[in-house]
Amino acid sequence: MRFQSVVIIAFFLISISKVKAQNYELDKVTIEELQEKVNTKDTTAPATILFKKGKTFFTYSEGRGFTANHVYEFKIKIYKKEGLGWANHKVSYYVGYGNLNNDNVSFSSAVTYNIENGAITKTKIKKEGIFNSKINKYWNQTTITLPNVKVGSVIEFKYVVKSQNVVRLPDFDFQYDIPVNYFEYKTEMPEFLIYKTILIGQLNIKSSSEIVESKQIFATGYKQINSLYTSENIPALKKERFVDNISNHTGSIQNELERKRFPQQPVVDLTKTWDGVAKSIFENDSFGKELKLKNYYSEDLKGLLANANLPSERLNTIFKFVQNRMSWNKEKGYFVDKGVKKAYEARTGNVAEINFILISMLKTAGIEVSPVLVSTIENGVPVFPNRTVFNYVIAAAEIDGNKILLDATNKFAAPNILPLNLLNWKGRLIKADGSSQEIDLIPETPSKANYTITATINPDLRKIEGQIRIRRADYSALQFRELKLNDNNEDAYLEKLENDLSKIEINDYSLENKNEDLSKPVVEKFSFTFNNAYDVIDGKIFLKPLLFFTDITNPFVQEERQMPIYFGYPDQNTYNVFFEIPDGYVIESMPKPMRIMTENKDASYVMNMIAEENKIQIQVTKGINKAIFAATDYDMLKEFFQKIIVSQNEKIVLKKI
């Protein structure tokens, strides 16, 4: 699995030099900027960040310690109405420390520029254009809405974030869904705080560092490491199909505290190993202590295990019990909130509470089980050892040497079938003794969907009638259940299904194993009528072998690909089609068998067709055999799907005797 490049910059290895940045300042808007109609390098862009500047520096006060100050300046040009959303800007900040040490955000220099009667006008933001809101008990948000913004406007704003968090500094993003003409980011790090700098993305960034004498924090002199990062003409990161989390690939600069070295104090090394992360998490009372509690479910567990003798039976029984009893309150994390006992009694809890109940019950039932830390897709990929990179916890049980991953928060999940947003590279299994191990979250075995179609051709009415059976297993079943059962509106589902399948008419619809046993396949059955199902030319019938399951459009249409291709999980779709040839017709021609394989057989397609007496049997198997492909594989996949389209659109030709 390959991701965008990650470069670690160690300051003590960088040659000391000075790079003078270009002079980009606020309140310097020109007539030429206001008259500009398009970005010359990307004429499709609805807006452009003319420049973004950032600076991080530190202040110090007795009793409070270090404060990290982050200053940001933006200048943005609006070209199209689709770019008007850039008039709104949101900044989140942490308020979980307590009133004295909470972070805060302040905006200034928020101005809209327009041309009126040939002259530049300025409209400054007013108090009512700044909004403060609460996200949750840990985070607040400040939002600004600039006034009088229209197509052609240039907007500017500046804000400062003051934070007590000096361990992980805010990411400095320099790539967006619109182009960035220029950015610069300056950091001024006191020698007492040594940071590891990580560059995310595949963009050419200029960087330099120098060591200077400073008295900015203490009365006595000390050394300071000043760094500068700049670049020009950063392209927009366009939305692409099959992407896990676009933030994993967006250009940004990250800084994480590696070491503290204050005068006359021992050096504190904050670089953690994964085992160190595991130990520190288990030592937290909201984790390790909660996992040990078990008296609150004793009577329930005794009844559950009365008829469950085998370990697999005990696991399945306990998993279903917790899954059905508990309701997830949609709060993620790996620490409890109100605690497992209160959550159990209330029958609702956060991720940690529900899965800690599951882990504890399994352990009490004699099953080896451990928590696994996970970062959800929307949270990003955990690259380096750190507590903050995870936002979820699941269970990993072990029976007969096989690990079984479990998440009881999702009503449609099953053993070894996790919610789709958990299929994010690797998890970290942790134990109370501080040991840990990497766990693959993305399955290797393809999830299968089998389509069986029996069809009768009616040449008089140009229609086809028949029956369809669709059997979905594993992640294909999970995805179907979440789509159909969450909505639970069968009429709306069938209407959409009819439209998706070339406007067929569906009758006698039934569903087997809707949610009776989530570890087993779900099966759909229905009859169909397909009007105008084929072409008739000179009395001959021209018929697509897969009917309304034929692939018509290539999912990959871009000339180039910026990001890896993420399918979520390997899957395999098999279509078995049985046609009955109408009386008075014979086969004139059929498509040739087709076999398409990509490099290393990571994607495959096989079509076979046979005819016997008055019947035609077709089998097509299409497999995507791994979850993630590198961006460099894009052309290969694009060609693969195009060949499939060509193959599926070759016709069976029937002629009259």
XYZ file of C-alpha atoms in Angstrom:
657
model
C 0.000 0.000 0.000
C 1.484 3.354 -1.034
C 0.577 6.826 0.070
C 1.727 10.305 -0.841
C 5.299 11.023 0.144
C 6.075 11.813 3.771
C 9.326 13.673 4.400
C 10.774 14.073 7.896
C 12.914 17.163 8.236
C 15.434 17.163 11.085
C 16.509 20.715 11.721
C 19.976 19.814 12.874
C 20.651 18.240 9.458
C 19.495 21.187 7.372
C 22.170 23.514 6.161
C 21.780 26.941 7.687
C 20.824 29.525 5.125
C 18.554 32.490 4.616
C 15.850 32.726 2.025
C 14.221 36.067 1.576
C 10.495 35.627 0.975
C 8.573 37.642 -1.515
C 6.742 40.645 -0.176
C 3.072 39.706 0.119
C 1.102 42.027 2.377
C -2.526 42.667 3.228
C -4.258 45.868 2.113
C -2.329 45.961 -1.175
C -5.149 45.023 -3.558
C -4.715 46.265 -7.113
C -7.083 47.145 -9.947
C -5.461 44.357 -11.992
C -6.365 41.767 -9.342
C -9.965 42.949 -9.200
C -10.275 42.929 -12.993
C -8.785 39.448 -13.384
C -11.413 37.082 -14.832
C -9.730 33.674 -14.477
C -6.708 31.968 -13.025
C -4.479 31.695 -16.093
C -3.031 28.347 -14.963
C -6.423 26.831 -14.073
C -9.259 28.508 -15.942
C -11.825 26.208 -14.298
C -11.019 27.436 -10.780
C -13.949 29.229 -9.075
C -11.500 31.110 -6.851
C -7.786 31.356 -6.107
C -5.836 31.906 -2.913
C -3.551 34.721 -4.071
C -1.433 34.129 -1.001
C -1.544 32.407 2.354
C 0.972 33.342 5.022
C 1.490 31.730 8.359
C 3.763 32.216 11.328
C 4.200 30.219 14.520
C 6.068 31.690 17.488
C 6.087 31.196 21.252
C 5.549 33.384 24.293
C 6.139 32.480 27.921
C 4.569 33.506 31.223
C 5.175 32.330 34.784
C 2.643 29.790 35.959
C 1.202 29.321 32.489
C 4.319 28.274 30.648
C 4.605 28.374 26.873
C 1.867 29.599 24.589
C 2.012 28.790 20.888
C 0.880 31.687 18.707
C -0.272 30.911 15.181
C -0.861 33.818 12.811
C -2.566 33.343 9.434
C -3.185 35.762 6.567
C -5.299 35.019 3.472
C -5.916 36.916 0.268
C -8.469 35.292 -2.066
C -9.842 36.174 -5.502
C -13.408 35.115 -6.421
C -13.948 34.280 -10.114
C -17.287 32.450 -10.170
C -20.399 32.127 -8.052
C -19.185 28.642 -7.025
C -16.318 30.405 -5.258
C -18.515 32.608 -3.053
C -18.297 30.059 -0.252
C -14.775 31.279 0.438
C -16.370 34.355 2.018
C -17.026 32.085 5.021
C -14.123 30.842 7.109
C -14.261 28.605 10.188
C -11.612 28.069 12.860
C -11.960 25.465 15.612
C -10.114 25.805 18.912
C -9.740 23.693 22.045
C -11.513 24.639 25.283
C -11.014 21.464 27.286
C -8.195 22.653 29.537
C -10.243 24.825 31.873
C -11.153 28.519 31.750
C -7.679 29.894 32.466
C -5.853 27.911 29.820
C -8.369 27.615 26.995
C -7.255 28.425 23.477
C -8.707 31.470 21.765
C -9.112 32.862 18.241
C -9.194 36.505 17.154
C -9.914 37.810 13.642
C -8.756 41.111 12.204
C -8.225 42.802 8.833
C -11.282 41.090 7.356
C -12.098 43.168 4.280
C -13.896 42.768 0.927
C -12.606 44.709 -2.095
C -14.655 45.532 -5.197
C -14.540 47.945 -8.118
C -17.290 50.559 -8.177
C -17.309 53.382 -10.730
C -13.733 52.524 -11.670
C -12.427 52.860 -8.108
C -11.492 50.276 -5.450
C -13.951 50.087 -2.549
C -13.369 48.437 0.831
C -16.072 46.859 2.989
C -14.898 45.865 6.458
C -16.475 43.100 8.459
C -18.831 44.151 11.225
C -19.411 42.565 14.587
C -22.449 40.637 13.329
C -20.242 38.949 10.722
C -18.327 37.055 13.430
C -20.017 34.079 15.099
C -18.906 31.906 18.010
C -20.391 28.465 18.524
C -19.845 25.356 20.612
C -18.990 22.104 18.804
C -18.813 19.924 21.924
C -17.455 20.162 25.465
C -13.890 20.211 24.160
C -14.099 22.401 21.069
C -15.517 25.779 20.090
C -15.592 27.401 16.678
C -15.358 30.936 15.352
C -16.871 31.688 11.933
C -16.582 34.840 9.876
C -18.750 35.847 6.920
C -17.231 38.649 4.891
C -19.690 41.289 3.622
C -20.514 42.397 0.072
C -18.722 39.470 -1.596
C -19.575 38.951 -5.265
C -18.011 37.510 -8.393
C -14.873 39.580 -9.002
C -14.259 40.438 -5.342
C -10.954 40.072 -3.555
C -11.210 39.210 0.133
C -8.616 39.358 2.889
C -8.566 38.307 6.501
C -6.145 37.634 9.302
C -6.554 35.621 12.459
C -4.474 34.501 15.429
C -4.852 31.263 17.368
C -3.280 31.227 20.843
C -2.927 27.715 22.206
C -1.485 25.927 25.214
C -0.925 22.847 23.080
C 2.770 22.888 22.250
C 2.969 19.126 21.639
C 1.123 18.982 18.291
C 0.923 22.252 16.420
C -1.956 22.862 13.986
C -1.295 21.525 10.496
C -0.375 24.278 8.059
C -2.349 23.379 4.934
C -1.092 24.833 1.668
C -3.232 22.895 -0.797
C -6.987 23.215 -1.268
C -9.662 22.505 -3.857
C -8.716 25.823 -5.486
C -5.216 26.875 -6.617
C -2.767 28.668 -4.336
C -0.564 31.196 -6.107
C 1.889 31.551 -3.232
C 2.317 30.468 0.357
C 4.871 30.950 3.062
C 5.057 29.528 6.548
C 7.534 30.726 9.166
C 8.268 29.015 12.457
C 10.329 30.378 15.328
C 11.101 27.524 17.705
C 12.981 28.137 20.976
C 15.853 25.739 21.492
C 14.048 24.275 24.501
C 11.403 22.718 22.239
C 12.641 20.442 19.459
C 10.060 19.582 16.810
C 9.832 16.894 14.182
C 8.562 18.423 10.944
C 6.603 16.319 8.456
C 5.783 17.369 4.920
C 2.680 15.715 3.458
C 2.091 15.681 -0.281
C 4.048 15.361 -3.507
C 4.822 19.007 -4.121
C 8.110 20.858 -4.429
C 8.509 23.034 -1.359
C 11.473 25.314 -0.676
C 12.655 25.220 2.917
C 15.461 26.770 4.901
C 16.467 27.155 8.544
C 18.792 29.321 10.575
C 19.809 29.493 14.220
C 19.608 32.975 15.761
C 20.091 34.558 19.157
C 16.872 35.743 20.781
C 15.566 37.309 23.990
C 11.935 37.033 23.072
C 10.956 34.704 25.925
C 13.439 35.048 28.769
C 15.618 37.959 29.851
C 18.730 35.915 29.198
C 19.678 35.059 25.657
C 18.908 31.736 24.048
C 19.059 30.190 20.614
C 16.054 29.989 18.326
C 15.530 27.910 15.199
C 13.802 29.938 12.508
C 12.470 28.077 9.489
C 10.788 29.190 6.306
C 8.728 27.137 3.849
C 7.536 28.591 0.547
C 6.175 27.566 -2.816
C 4.272 28.957 -5.769
C 1.532 27.749 -8.101
C 0.163 24.950 -5.940
C -2.489 23.182 -8.073
C -5.984 22.560 -6.779
C -6.517 19.081 -5.389
C -9.462 17.995 -7.498
C -12.190 15.681 -6.276
C -11.695 12.192 -7.660
C -13.732 9.019 -7.409
C -12.586 6.226 -5.108
C -10.656 8.294 -2.543
C -10.455 7.326 1.132
C -9.832 10.711 2.784
C -8.623 13.592 0.684
C -6.834 15.035 3.738
C -4.359 12.130 3.580
C -3.094 13.544 0.291
C -3.454 17.304 0.779
C -0.231 19.294 0.931
C 0.490 20.350 4.514
C 3.260 20.923 7.049
C 2.976 19.211 10.430
C 5.033 19.817 13.567
C 5.126 17.485 16.540
C 7.173 18.005 19.713
C 10.013 15.504 19.909
C 12.100 16.683 22.860
C 12.185 19.209 25.725
C 15.601 20.449 26.894
C 15.400 23.247 29.437
C 18.483 24.647 31.210
C 19.509 22.742 34.340
C 16.774 20.162 33.769
C 16.986 16.635 32.400
C 16.116 16.219 28.746
C 12.581 14.892 28.250
C 12.290 12.718 25.143
C 8.719 12.679 23.874
C 9.398 10.418 20.903
C 7.193 7.402 21.523
C 7.299 3.838 20.363
C 4.024 2.050 19.734
C 4.594 0.107 22.944
C 4.999 3.408 24.779
C 1.713 4.600 23.318
C 0.005 1.370 24.437
C 1.342 1.671 27.980
C 0.343 5.303 28.404
C -3.199 4.641 27.156
C -3.727 1.622 29.409
C -2.532 3.613 32.417
C -5.337 6.110 31.931
C -8.258 5.346 34.275
C -10.729 5.951 31.458
C -9.204 2.997 29.614
C -7.439 0.289 31.627
C -9.494 0.665 34.809
C -12.790 0.531 32.905
C -11.749 -2.658 31.083
C -11.338 -4.432 34.425
C -14.899 -3.791 35.621
C -17.244 -6.773 35.229
C -19.700 -7.121 38.129
C -22.358 -5.037 36.385
C -23.182 -7.725 33.768
C -22.572 -10.937 35.738
C -26.161 -12.210 35.833
C -26.796 -11.427 32.168
C -23.629 -13.217 31.095
C -24.477 -16.311 33.122
C -27.760 -16.650 31.268
C -26.152 -16.035 27.877
C -23.593 -18.801 28.262
C -26.000 -21.475 29.517
C -26.138 -23.196 26.123
C -22.933 -21.878 24.526
C -20.150 -24.414 24.915
C -17.684 -23.810 22.087
C -15.564 -20.622 22.114
C -17.046 -19.578 18.758
C -20.567 -20.003 20.151
C -19.712 -17.910 23.205
C -18.176 -15.199 21.026
C -21.143 -14.991 18.665
C -23.668 -15.032 21.503
C -21.927 -12.261 23.447
C -21.339 -10.144 20.342
C -25.009 -10.291 19.301
C -26.115 -9.509 22.847
C -23.979 -6.380 23.162
C -24.783 -5.293 19.597
C -28.537 -5.568 20.235
C -28.562 -4.208 23.784
C -26.375 -1.153 23.281
C -27.073 1.910 21.144
C -24.169 4.032 19.984
C -24.499 7.761 20.735
C -22.276 8.543 17.695
C -19.371 9.704 19.877
C -15.984 8.291 18.845
C -12.828 7.958 20.931
C -10.976 5.329 22.926
C -11.729 6.698 26.410
C -15.057 6.257 28.190
C -17.300 9.204 28.994
C -19.792 8.222 31.692
C -18.190 4.805 32.227
C -19.056 1.239 31.218
C -21.374 0.544 34.156
C -23.577 3.589 33.595
C -23.527 2.987 29.839
C -24.619 -0.633 30.330
C -27.496 0.406 32.571
C -28.551 3.198 30.184
C -28.157 0.864 27.168
C -26.309 3.628 25.314
C -22.710 4.783 25.183
C -19.771 5.956 23.123
C -17.504 3.684 21.075
C -15.183 2.905 23.982
C -17.978 2.094 26.417
C -19.767 -0.300 24.067
C -16.662 -2.142 22.904
C -15.147 -2.227 26.429
C -18.336 -3.998 27.578
C -17.849 -6.461 24.718
C -14.155 -7.019 25.537
C -14.818 -7.528 29.236
C -17.649 -10.005 28.669
C -15.577 -12.015 26.171
C -12.642 -12.127 28.570
C -14.874 -13.243 31.432
C -16.199 -15.983 29.133
C -12.662 -17.321 28.741
C -11.903 -15.874 25.288
C -8.585 -14.179 24.667
C -9.351 -10.630 23.580
C -7.609 -7.238 23.385
C -8.561 -3.693 22.427
C -7.416 -2.414 19.029
C -6.896 1.307 18.449
C -8.157 2.527 15.084
C -8.156 5.748 13.122
C -11.327 6.059 11.047
C -11.054 7.036 7.391
C -12.303 10.538 8.097
C -9.650 10.909 10.827
C -6.702 10.110 8.551
C -3.901 7.553 8.434
C -1.816 6.906 11.585
C 1.771 7.136 10.360
C 3.875 7.755 13.485
C 3.515 6.479 17.075
C 1.260 8.889 18.938
C -1.847 8.716 21.106
C -3.553 11.464 19.142
C -3.597 9.647 15.792
C -6.410 7.291 16.876
C -10.078 8.081 17.418
C -11.758 4.661 17.771
C -11.356 1.345 19.569
C -12.575 -2.132 18.608
C -11.981 -5.674 19.904
C -9.720 -8.422 18.580
C -10.601 -11.890 19.879
C -8.461 -14.947 19.215
C -9.810 -18.470 18.768
C -7.634 -21.371 17.579
C -4.919 -18.939 16.495
C -7.265 -16.845 14.339
C -7.943 -13.205 15.115
C -11.536 -11.995 14.857
C -12.158 -8.249 14.726
C -15.341 -6.977 16.355
C -17.229 -3.695 16.608
C -20.544 -3.862 18.471
C -21.519 -0.232 17.805
C -22.813 -0.968 14.294
C -26.154 -2.793 14.017
C -25.183 -4.455 10.707
C -21.591 -5.469 11.467
C -20.581 -9.076 12.123
C -17.459 -10.857 13.397
C -14.625 -9.864 11.042
C -16.994 -7.516 9.172
C -16.273 -3.999 10.415
C -18.011 -0.730 9.529
C -16.649 0.544 6.234
C -15.073 3.670 7.732
C -12.790 1.462 9.860
C -11.097 -0.100 6.825
C -8.216 2.325 7.115
C -4.803 0.741 6.708
C -3.643 -0.581 10.121
C -4.910 -0.742 13.680
C -2.805 -1.170 16.819
C -3.616 -4.040 19.203
C -2.524 -3.041 22.698
C -2.141 -4.923 25.962
C -1.906 -3.900 29.597
C 1.786 -4.908 29.802
C 2.628 -2.218 27.216
C 3.143 -4.576 24.312
C 1.389 -3.942 21.015
C 1.162 -5.247 17.481
C 0.001 -4.015 14.113
C -3.347 -5.343 12.869
C -4.494 -5.323 9.262
C -7.922 -3.742 9.024
C -8.471 -4.111 5.285
C -9.591 -7.666 4.428
C -7.595 -9.720 1.944
C -10.411 -12.076 0.922
C -12.828 -10.616 -1.645
C -16.441 -10.074 -0.636
C -18.651 -11.839 -3.147
C -21.873 -10.913 -4.852
C -23.521 -13.476 -7.138
C -26.190 -12.503 -9.660
C -28.297 -15.231 -11.263
C -30.581 -14.126 -14.104
C -32.961 -16.408 -15.983
C -34.551 -14.682 -18.963
C -37.031 -15.434 -21.723
C -36.949 -13.384 -24.925
C -40.279 -12.292 -26.377
C -39.607 -11.268 -30.003
C -43.169 -10.113 -30.662
C -43.187 -7.466 -27.923
C -39.437 -6.686 -27.879
C -39.251 -7.425 -24.201
C -37.530 -9.864 -21.871
C -39.085 -11.385 -18.774
C -37.417 -13.402 -16.074
C -36.229 -13.795 -12.510
C -33.194 -12.498 -10.642
C -31.496 -13.773 -7.514
C -28.753 -11.659 -5.920
C -26.681 -13.168 -3.114
C -24.380 -10.778 -1.239
C -21.834 -11.861 1.381
C -19.454 -10.173 3.843
C -18.828 -6.499 3.045
C -21.140 -6.571 0.042
C -23.885 -7.676 2.436
C -22.936 -5.039 5.018
C -23.048 -2.264 2.434
C -26.426 -3.483 1.130
C -27.944 -3.755 4.607
C -26.769 -0.281 5.584
C -28.173 1.165 2.374
C -31.541 -0.613 2.385
C -32.330 -1.328 6.019
C -31.321 2.044 7.441
C -33.883 3.656 5.161
C -36.437 0.825 5.474
C -38.591 2.310 2.708
C -39.047 -0.595 0.316
C -41.094 1.323 -2.244
C -38.428 4.013 -2.578
C -35.708 1.362 -2.769
C -37.488 -0.577 -5.523
C -38.154 2.584 -7.505
C -34.467 3.432 -7.388
C -33.511 -0.146 -8.276
C -35.818 -0.095 -11.306
C -34.282 3.183 -12.491
C -30.739 1.939 -11.923
C -31.484 -1.188 -13.977
C -32.588 0.589 -17.170
C -36.146 1.210 -15.917
C -37.175 -2.431 -15.651
C -40.442 -3.378 -13.916
C -39.974 -5.355 -10.692
C -42.558 -7.712 -9.173
C -42.685 -10.384 -6.459
C -39.797 -8.849 -4.523
C -38.524 -10.774 -1.484
C -35.558 -10.534 0.859
C -33.981 -13.435 2.746
C -31.846 -13.061 5.884
C -32.444 -9.347 6.092
C -30.856 -9.195 9.543
C -31.523 -12.593 11.137
C -27.884 -13.742 10.917
C -25.546 -10.938 9.882
C -22.626 -13.316 9.391
C -24.452 -14.997 6.490
C -25.343 -13.662 3.023
C -28.411 -11.572 2.310
C -30.461 -12.673 -0.710
C -32.764 -10.630 -2.940
C -35.249 -12.264 -5.330
C -37.622 -10.665 -7.800
C -39.265 -11.038 -11.193
C -38.658 -8.473 -13.885
C -39.978 -7.206 -17.187
C -37.529 -5.401 -19.462
C -39.209 -3.458 -22.260
C -37.281 -2.384 -25.364
C -34.649 -4.817 -24.163
C -32.749 -5.230 -27.427
C -32.330 -3.883 -30.934
C -33.992 -5.430 -33.970
C -32.262 -4.829 -37.314
C -33.332 -6.583 -40.530
C -35.309 -9.050 -38.461
C -32.296 -9.985 -36.323
C -32.173 -9.586 -32.527
C -29.071 -7.821 -31.151
C -28.823 -8.530 -27.428
C -26.352 -7.421 -24.710
C -25.208 -10.519 -22.787
C -25.590 -8.905 -19.337
C -28.756 -6.968 -20.164
C -29.193 -4.109 -17.649
C -26.082 -5.117 -15.690
C -23.906 -4.049 -18.616
C -21.154 -1.557 -17.792
C -21.626 1.480 -20.030
C -19.396 4.217 -18.624
C -15.820 4.076 -17.376
C -15.569 5.253 -13.737
C -12.178 6.762 -14.595
C -12.428 9.601 -17.086
C -9.672 11.995 -16.001
C -6.510 12.293 -18.040
C -4.353 12.150 -14.917
C -4.802 10.928 -11.368
C -3.538 12.799 -8.302
C -4.447 10.400 -5.501
C -4.387 6.639 -4.875
C -7.483 4.685 -5.910
C -9.363 3.376 -2.883
C -12.034 0.692 -3.365
C -12.561 0.017 0.354
C -12.290 -3.755 0.219
C -11.568 -6.453 -2.391
C -14.711 -7.670 -4.091
C -15.825 -10.150 -6.718
C -19.040 -9.936 -8.726
C -20.202 -12.989 -10.651
C -23.066 -12.906 -13.164
C -24.714 -16.128 -14.373
C -27.207 -15.403 -17.143
C -29.477 -18.035 -18.703
C -31.304 -17.058 -21.903
C -34.012 -19.132 -23.549
C -33.894 -18.633 -27.321
C -37.382 -17.994 -28.727
C -38.944 -20.428 -31.162
C -38.047 -19.745 -34.769
C -34.643 -18.210 -33.953
C -31.081 -19.544 -33.952
C -27.765 -18.040 -32.924
C -25.938 -16.267 -35.699
C -23.015 -15.078 -33.586
C -21.890 -14.619 -29.990
C -19.115 -12.566 -28.382
C -15.818 -14.372 -28.024
C -14.667 -15.475 -24.562
C -12.682 -12.704 -22.872
C -10.020 -12.739 -20.200
C -8.537 -9.468 -18.912
C -5.908 -9.321 -16.179
C -3.956 -6.400 -14.772
C -0.434 -6.636 -13.432
C -0.134 -9.175 -10.591
C -3.799 -10.093 -11.219
C -4.881 -7.251 -8.929
C -7.947 -6.807 -11.118
C -9.478 -9.506 -13.300
C -12.351 -10.055 -15.707
C -13.465 -13.290 -17.339
C -16.395 -13.813 -19.718
C -17.413 -17.236 -20.987
C -20.446 -18.186 -23.073
C -21.873 -21.497 -24.240
C -24.976 -22.453 -26.264
C -26.880 -25.722 -26.101
C -30.059 -26.397 -28.077
C -32.318 -23.416 -27.354
C -30.368 -22.029 -24.397
C -27.451 -19.659 -23.909
C -25.467 -19.611 -20.685
C -23.157 -16.699 -19.860
C -20.814 -16.358 -16.919
C -18.954 -13.148 -16.142
C -16.672 -12.705 -13.145
C -15.195 -9.309 -12.331
C -12.797 -8.990 -9.413
C -11.031 -6.073 -7.755
C -8.559 -8.096 -5.760
C -7.017 -5.448 -3.543
C -8.452 -2.418 -1.797
C -5.975 0.299 -2.750
C -4.072 1.032 -5.951
C -1.330 3.632 -6.314
C -2.000 6.710 -8.439
C 0.594 5.331 -10.873
C -1.780 2.398 -11.524
C -4.483 4.762 -12.767
C -3.864 4.317 -16.489
C -3.792 0.547 -16.045
C -7.150 0.558 -14.246
C -8.659 2.985 -16.728
C -7.684 0.682 -19.591
C -8.949 -2.361 -17.659
C -12.432 -0.881 -17.246
C -12.517 0.319 -20.847
C -11.812 -3.198 -22.099
C -14.631 -4.507 -19.918
C -17.032 -1.997 -21.447
C -16.049 -3.065 -24.952
C -16.466 -6.743 -24.058
C -19.860 -6.363 -22.389
C -21.270 -4.272 -25.212
C -20.589 -6.879 -27.889
C -23.942 -8.345 -28.892
C -25.449 -11.790 -29.146
C -27.117 -11.950 -32.583
C -30.174 -14.139 -33.143
C -31.678 -14.643 -36.580
C -34.882 -16.178 -37.795
C -34.701 -19.665 -39.197
